[in-house]
């Protein structure tokens, strides 16, 4: 509930920036426009990958060569791309890539030397007079059948292949559409978020962080509220401090070595340890109780939202905002191209490739039409041949030769153009395939290599970006690595104990802050669920209070047998005296004491000196001076003489007397114990504060012995055993008082901490941080990358590769078609030429020309002799004119010179 509340607060409070909003709207519109409503057909990844590898070389040769060159240039070495390519490219690969363009070039060259022979019959005849033959087989059915079958077969293949290529237009368009779709989605998801992928969106995230950092500014409403609640509940701190310290001080009294084993007096405190054990129970009760949990919540919240810690937290939030801002900018910059509606954007650039105005399909269709046209021309030519070829018996009608020549030329040009287009496409897809393979196989390692070879200096930011790209986008990264940006972004640790260490955003925000606060609240909830609110009347406390009130410490110091045995004098003391306490009378211990002590019978000093001690089953041990004259004033004075006794008895008497005088009586009278008292606030050190003076009025506790800084202090002083006993016993009342105080405080302030403080802190800090961190899953980037590579590479580039191969095949198959048509043309041409007059050959014409020139020269000489008689000289003039026209006419095929003219020319020659 808090989470929802917090999110609502954040999202409504932070208005979106208009620029971003515009970009978002564009992205949404594009998602609608590009992303198809239907399922895209499945991609055959194996086949598509094979296509890419085919275009780029199996190990991405061109890309590797580029990297090598760049790296070499980086190192200052001289290595050009060609050398690198030569080293890495296998000849077969190079031949496959270069052949189509080479063929196109070759055909172009050959055209200049050969094809005009074809189109210019005269020239052909000039060169190939030897070939002028009247081919007999031209009419034979087998030959014609061979022509027809081979031509139809080839034409069919060409048409089929070019038709096959039109199939790819869908994949290309889908690929480009998909590229637009996934880019638009990326922008949209990145900026606005994608809840189903666990990404909250850079903009909302930034806004949340902004709100967070604002609420962490000094003087913010959030901090003021927290401060207000903390100070309203500071009575808790007083109560917890006084109780905790009081328990600790009692513990330390009981554990004090001076109290447990007064140095040099060979006595042990019998009650200290059992009491200490019982006290541990109370301490546990307190430690696990609601009161301490409440105070820990307060103090955790206080320490997280105070001073340096708050400044660190604020800095972390600010630091996190920066990369988010950069990421957003970068995202819009890098992918904005795909989304932008401007002229240089992806949309405009691809209008010719996708959508209604797409030229992809029309262009592919145009190729199909062209191939059909070529085939039809060829068929017409063959038809003309079949119908009109005379089999060498007489010259063919000119249409046979003309038709096959023009069909052959067209096919030749078609083949050349297809080689050219196919070759260009091959090169383009080679580069595209290389880029695509690099994209598909992208990971941190390859990214580093790429950046290194491009000379981008490695910096923390670049490395972070690479790591992010690797984790978020790479299609190769492990399935189980985290895809949460909060675990990837790293900042210098704020903790001064680890200078130079880097911490992830999650560690800085959650582990150090939110989780800690969260944990204390969890502890509190657990305590509230399982522990009693009030402790003052708890049986465990009642028990220890019973122990404390009924303990008589003088009866609790017993001789230490081991130390006595080791002592040179005292070891002669009879063991029954070992159980004598330092109390004058015997004492039956009360049954309220811990079980080891309860109801024990402890002999006193009187028994030791005078009355004797019962030893249970054995004989009664008499006192040291049972019958003699002596002075015994317990515990001040003992005077008596052991002289009367026999030796062993006397020795033990002396030892016992010495032990009593030297080790027992001083314990009672000397201040060899340690007492602890609570210091009265504001009074000179050493002034006791009497907790019994604490009282409750109108629901408020007065005079709690707590300093204004909400702590209590204790002072220690030497004391004798009576004061020590009193000191310990007074804890019975003290504990009761302060636990009542604690209970009242807890009951009064519980809700303010457990509910009000929690609502504020969770609403403004803990939940936003957690939902922010949970909302940073960047898997959506992987789906973008996958979509992009699928569309751009596995669909578009792969399809272009298919088309380029098909076109190269079409071109290759067109060449044999040219050959078939050439055979037909050749047969027809040779036959025709063979029938034609020899004057049609260049040799004949050259002779004619030579004689004509001669004749003119002669005539000029004659004119010089008789200039007056010019009437007959005009007559032969038309003949040379015709002869001169002859070669010029030869340029135009199908315009043979008439035999009449030839005869005239000959007669002119014979003149
Ligand atoms: C929106 O943010 C861009 C940078 O992201 C900033 O240049 C522009 O001034 C902001 N506009 C508004 C209205 O805040
Ligand atoms: C008692 O004191 C000893 C040392 O004087 C210390 O090691 C021990 O932890 C103390 N016990 C408690 C319960 O405070
Ligand atoms: C996670 O990936 C690592 C390899 O990077 C592997 O050693 C580990 O076993 C994987 N853990 C799981 C739960 O798959
Ligand atoms: C307690 O309340 C009574 C009456 O309501 C008032 O007279 C007295 O002054 C109050 N005491 C304190 C310490 O506020
Ligand atoms: C609280 O005040 C007392 C007396 O002024 C001082 O002795 C003590 O050290 C203070 N405690 C803290 C934690 O500041």
XYZ file of C-alpha atoms in Angstrom, residues 138-488:
351
model
C 21.135 -24.465 -89.885
C 17.904 -25.872 -91.164
C 18.199 -29.258 -89.499
C 15.579 -30.067 -86.893
C 18.091 -31.363 -84.389
C 20.015 -28.121 -84.485
C 16.940 -26.014 -84.124
C 15.663 -28.210 -81.353
C 18.979 -27.808 -79.571
C 18.746 -24.041 -79.921
C 15.180 -23.948 -78.715
C 15.616 -26.314 -75.822
C 18.746 -24.701 -74.487
C 17.355 -21.212 -74.902
C 14.020 -22.013 -73.301
C 15.735 -23.849 -70.488
C 18.060 -20.934 -69.745
C 15.348 -18.318 -70.161
C 13.099 -20.303 -67.855
C 15.816 -20.450 -65.229
C 16.532 -16.746 -65.512
C 12.897 -15.831 -65.187
C 12.419 -18.262 -62.324
C 15.417 -16.927 -60.426
C 14.460 -13.309 -60.892
C 10.908 -14.146 -59.868
C 12.322 -15.905 -56.830
C 14.078 -12.683 -55.857
C 10.772 -10.839 -55.635
C 9.861 -13.158 -52.801
C 12.442 -11.362 -50.691
C 10.754 -7.990 -50.878
C 8.493 -8.898 -48.022
C 11.382 -9.818 -45.769
C 13.189 -6.605 -46.663
C 10.191 -4.457 -45.958
C 9.435 -6.359 -42.788
C 13.033 -5.965 -41.720
C 13.025 -2.242 -42.204
C 9.634 -1.898 -40.644
C 10.835 -4.017 -37.739
C 13.891 -1.811 -37.328
C 11.641 1.199 -37.046
C 9.294 -0.645 -34.749
C 11.894 -1.855 -32.309
C 13.727 1.462 -32.283
C 10.523 3.312 -31.570
C 9.737 0.804 -28.868
C 13.190 1.208 -27.388
C 12.798 4.952 -27.172
C 9.336 4.601 -25.797
C 10.233 1.937 -23.249
C 13.465 3.573 -22.236
C 11.969 6.950 -21.677
C 8.494 6.077 -20.505
C 9.119 2.637 -19.081
C 7.821 -0.838 -19.719
C 6.199 -2.275 -16.621
C 5.867 -5.757 -18.068
C 9.642 -5.916 -18.522
C 10.282 -4.439 -15.095
C 11.595 -1.154 -16.377
C 10.190 1.971 -14.855
C 11.483 4.305 -17.558
C 14.315 6.777 -17.513
C 12.043 9.756 -17.236
C 9.943 8.479 -14.321
C 13.133 7.188 -12.725
C 14.757 10.537 -13.102
C 11.696 12.224 -11.715
C 11.587 9.848 -8.788
C 15.234 10.458 -8.050
C 14.650 14.156 -8.393
C 11.777 14.026 -5.947
C 13.901 11.870 -3.691
C 16.790 14.274 -3.736
C 14.437 17.153 -3.138
C 12.931 15.451 -0.152
C 16.467 14.918 1.123
C 17.319 18.605 0.856
C 17.808 20.197 4.267
C 14.544 21.692 5.436
C 12.330 19.620 3.188
C 8.861 18.745 4.414
C 9.844 15.098 4.629
C 12.871 15.755 6.791
C 10.901 18.194 8.931
C 8.187 15.601 9.483
C 10.741 13.006 10.398
C 12.507 15.385 12.766
C 9.189 16.296 14.350
C 8.281 12.683 14.968
C 11.706 11.838 16.247
C 11.688 14.645 18.763
C 8.121 13.875 19.773
C 9.243 10.388 20.626
C 12.564 11.109 22.281
C 11.204 9.990 25.643
C 11.755 6.504 24.216
C 15.439 7.149 23.958
C 15.573 8.281 27.571
C 13.682 5.273 28.818
C 15.634 2.794 26.719
C 18.918 4.362 27.699
C 18.194 4.294 31.400
C 16.936 0.726 31.349
C 19.674 -0.583 29.111
C 22.390 1.170 31.045
C 20.945 0.134 34.354
C 20.893 -3.510 33.325
C 24.412 -3.195 32.002
C 25.620 -1.567 35.174
C 24.117 -4.299 37.331
C 25.707 -6.847 35.076
C 29.057 -5.173 35.384
C 28.722 -4.980 39.163
C 28.093 -8.691 39.353
C 30.834 -9.410 36.831
C 33.367 -7.082 38.429
C 36.401 -9.167 39.335
C 36.881 -7.144 42.504
C 33.376 -8.108 43.598
C 33.604 -11.684 42.432
C 37.024 -12.430 43.894
C 38.278 -9.636 46.187
C 41.985 -9.660 45.410
C 44.107 -11.472 47.984
C 41.271 -12.479 50.300
C 40.858 -16.066 49.029
C 37.073 -15.731 48.924
C 34.657 -16.099 46.030
C 31.266 -14.518 45.553
C 28.816 -17.407 45.429
C 25.797 -15.372 44.312
C 27.378 -13.196 41.645
C 27.372 -15.741 38.862
C 23.866 -17.178 39.420
C 22.503 -13.658 39.653
C 24.376 -12.676 36.542
C 22.901 -15.636 34.713
C 19.414 -14.702 35.839
C 20.054 -11.111 34.842
C 21.068 -12.237 31.356
C 17.496 -13.444 30.898
C 16.157 -9.993 31.686
C 18.672 -8.415 29.369
C 17.570 -10.771 26.633
C 13.961 -9.861 27.323
C 14.854 -6.217 27.003
C 17.032 -6.715 23.921
C 14.314 -8.557 22.083
C 11.579 -6.333 23.353
C 9.462 -3.740 21.619
C 11.056 -0.830 23.407
C 14.562 -1.434 22.100
C 13.215 -2.183 18.616
C 11.357 1.122 18.673
C 14.427 2.982 19.752
C 16.547 1.239 17.119
C 14.119 2.314 14.441
C 14.357 5.851 15.695
C 18.079 5.835 15.893
C 18.509 4.213 12.458
C 16.180 6.719 10.859
C 17.904 9.477 12.725
C 21.379 8.419 11.737
C 20.432 7.845 8.094
C 18.775 11.207 7.822
C 21.324 13.230 9.654
C 24.576 14.953 8.953
C 27.126 13.214 6.758
C 24.997 10.177 6.117
C 22.217 12.331 4.757
C 24.713 14.293 2.659
C 26.124 11.033 1.290
C 22.680 9.752 0.517
C 21.784 12.975 -1.226
C 25.000 12.835 -3.198
C 24.343 9.255 -4.223
C 20.891 10.186 -5.442
C 22.313 13.117 -7.369
C 25.046 10.903 -8.794
C 22.508 8.393 -9.931
C 20.543 11.112 -11.641
C 23.456 12.092 -13.837
C 23.992 8.815 -15.705
C 20.241 8.537 -16.088
C 20.196 11.940 -17.689
C 23.127 10.951 -19.912
C 21.474 7.673 -20.785
C 18.305 9.452 -21.761
C 20.181 11.981 -23.875
C 22.282 9.279 -25.497
C 19.280 7.138 -26.146
C 17.453 9.998 -27.810
C 20.573 10.954 -29.726
C 21.473 7.474 -30.924
C 18.045 6.103 -31.509
C 16.392 9.432 -32.144
C 17.435 9.018 -35.769
C 15.014 6.152 -36.058
C 12.226 8.065 -34.404
C 12.723 11.585 -35.680
C 10.293 12.851 -38.220
C 12.824 15.274 -39.652
C 14.106 15.017 -43.231
C 17.276 13.219 -42.215
C 15.448 10.728 -40.030
C 15.015 7.041 -40.550
C 11.389 7.424 -41.564
C 12.125 9.748 -44.429
C 15.157 7.765 -45.468
C 13.197 4.560 -45.672
C 10.049 5.805 -47.337
C 11.517 4.463 -50.573
C 12.057 1.060 -49.034
C 8.924 0.474 -47.058
C 5.277 1.379 -47.175
C 3.151 2.435 -50.106
C 5.845 4.390 -51.878
C 8.309 1.531 -51.516
C 10.470 0.965 -54.574
C 11.754 -2.396 -53.428
C 8.981 -4.442 -54.939
C 8.715 -2.376 -58.139
C 12.466 -2.628 -58.672
C 12.430 -6.357 -58.140
C 9.466 -6.576 -60.509
C 11.323 -4.460 -63.051
C 14.112 -7.008 -63.079
C 11.592 -9.790 -63.601
C 10.034 -7.803 -66.459
C 13.440 -7.184 -67.951
C 14.262 -10.867 -67.849
C 10.896 -11.662 -69.415
C 11.574 -9.057 -72.088
C 14.927 -10.594 -72.823
C 13.353 -14.018 -73.026
C 10.585 -12.797 -75.351
C 13.051 -11.058 -77.622
C 15.101 -14.240 -77.746
C 12.043 -16.327 -78.524
C 11.021 -13.912 -81.285
C 14.517 -14.095 -82.698
C 14.483 -17.873 -82.635
C 11.013 -17.892 -84.184
C 12.262 -15.697 -86.971
C 15.166 -18.030 -87.400
C 13.063 -21.170 -87.422
C 10.574 -19.719 -89.856
C 12.853 -17.917 -92.242
C 16.238 -19.571 -92.202
C 16.833 -21.157 -95.562
C 19.505 -23.606 -94.590
C 22.133 -22.112 -96.881
C 20.189 -22.580 -100.119
C 19.543 -18.922 -100.526
C 20.188 -15.830 -98.362
C 17.941 -15.468 -95.279
C 15.570 -12.575 -95.127
C 17.282 -9.813 -93.270
C 14.912 -10.118 -90.291
C 16.514 -13.377 -89.135
C 19.888 -11.877 -88.702
C 18.624 -8.559 -87.332
C 16.322 -10.178 -84.809
C 18.896 -12.517 -83.381
C 21.482 -9.735 -83.315
C 19.264 -7.386 -81.367
C 18.075 -10.142 -79.011
C 21.666 -11.143 -78.427
C 22.722 -7.560 -77.756
C 19.861 -7.010 -75.344
C 20.645 -10.190 -73.462
C 24.301 -9.207 -73.335
C 23.455 -5.806 -71.908
C 21.023 -7.430 -69.494
C 23.723 -9.818 -68.294
C 26.171 -6.973 -67.833
C 23.722 -4.905 -65.863
C 22.744 -7.868 -63.696
C 26.396 -8.611 -62.983
C 26.839 -5.004 -62.010
C 23.802 -4.857 -59.716
C 24.550 -8.246 -58.222
C 28.167 -7.285 -57.620
C 27.260 -4.024 -55.938
C 24.694 -5.794 -53.771
C 27.273 -8.433 -52.882
C 29.680 -5.787 -51.671
C 26.985 -3.938 -49.786
C 25.806 -7.093 -48.070
C 29.384 -8.031 -47.325
C 29.777 -4.860 -45.290
C 26.252 -5.153 -43.919
C 26.791 -8.779 -43.038
C 30.018 -7.925 -41.271
C 28.351 -5.246 -39.226
C 25.449 -7.573 -38.538
C 27.615 -10.439 -37.347
C 29.413 -8.006 -35.082
C 26.060 -6.831 -33.746
C 24.742 -10.321 -33.218
C 27.929 -11.432 -31.485
C 28.399 -8.218 -29.534
C 29.621 -8.544 -25.981
C 31.829 -6.609 -23.591
C 34.984 -8.178 -25.007
C 34.249 -7.396 -28.629
C 33.060 -3.937 -27.669
C 36.353 -3.280 -25.968
C 38.317 -4.498 -28.960
C 36.250 -2.318 -31.233
C 36.692 0.787 -29.105
C 40.395 0.120 -28.680
C 40.961 -0.232 -32.367
C 38.943 2.925 -32.945
C 41.249 4.682 -30.524
C 38.581 5.574 -27.988
C 40.466 6.038 -24.728
C 39.267 3.657 -22.050
C 37.684 5.545 -19.191
C 35.431 4.568 -16.342
C 32.429 5.967 -18.145
C 33.200 4.099 -21.345
C 33.753 0.904 -19.426
C 30.528 1.379 -17.531
C 28.683 2.001 -20.759
C 30.240 -1.105 -22.272
C 29.370 -3.202 -19.272
C 25.846 -1.909 -19.397
C 25.577 -2.607 -23.099
C 26.971 -6.058 -22.515
C 24.621 -6.930 -19.673
C 21.596 -5.211 -21.097
C 21.812 -5.886 -24.806
C 24.244 -8.646 -25.591
C 22.486 -11.676 -26.988
C 25.358 -13.811 -25.788
C 25.438 -12.878 -22.110
C 24.691 -15.527 -19.533
C 21.084 -16.092 -18.748
C 21.678 -15.724 -15.047
C 23.621 -12.475 -14.940
C 21.765 -9.545 -13.544
C 20.077 -7.256 -15.984
C 19.396 -4.576 -13.428
C 21.010 -1.233 -14.109
C 21.182 -0.601 -10.390
C 23.566 -3.537 -10.090
C 25.615 -2.402 -13.053
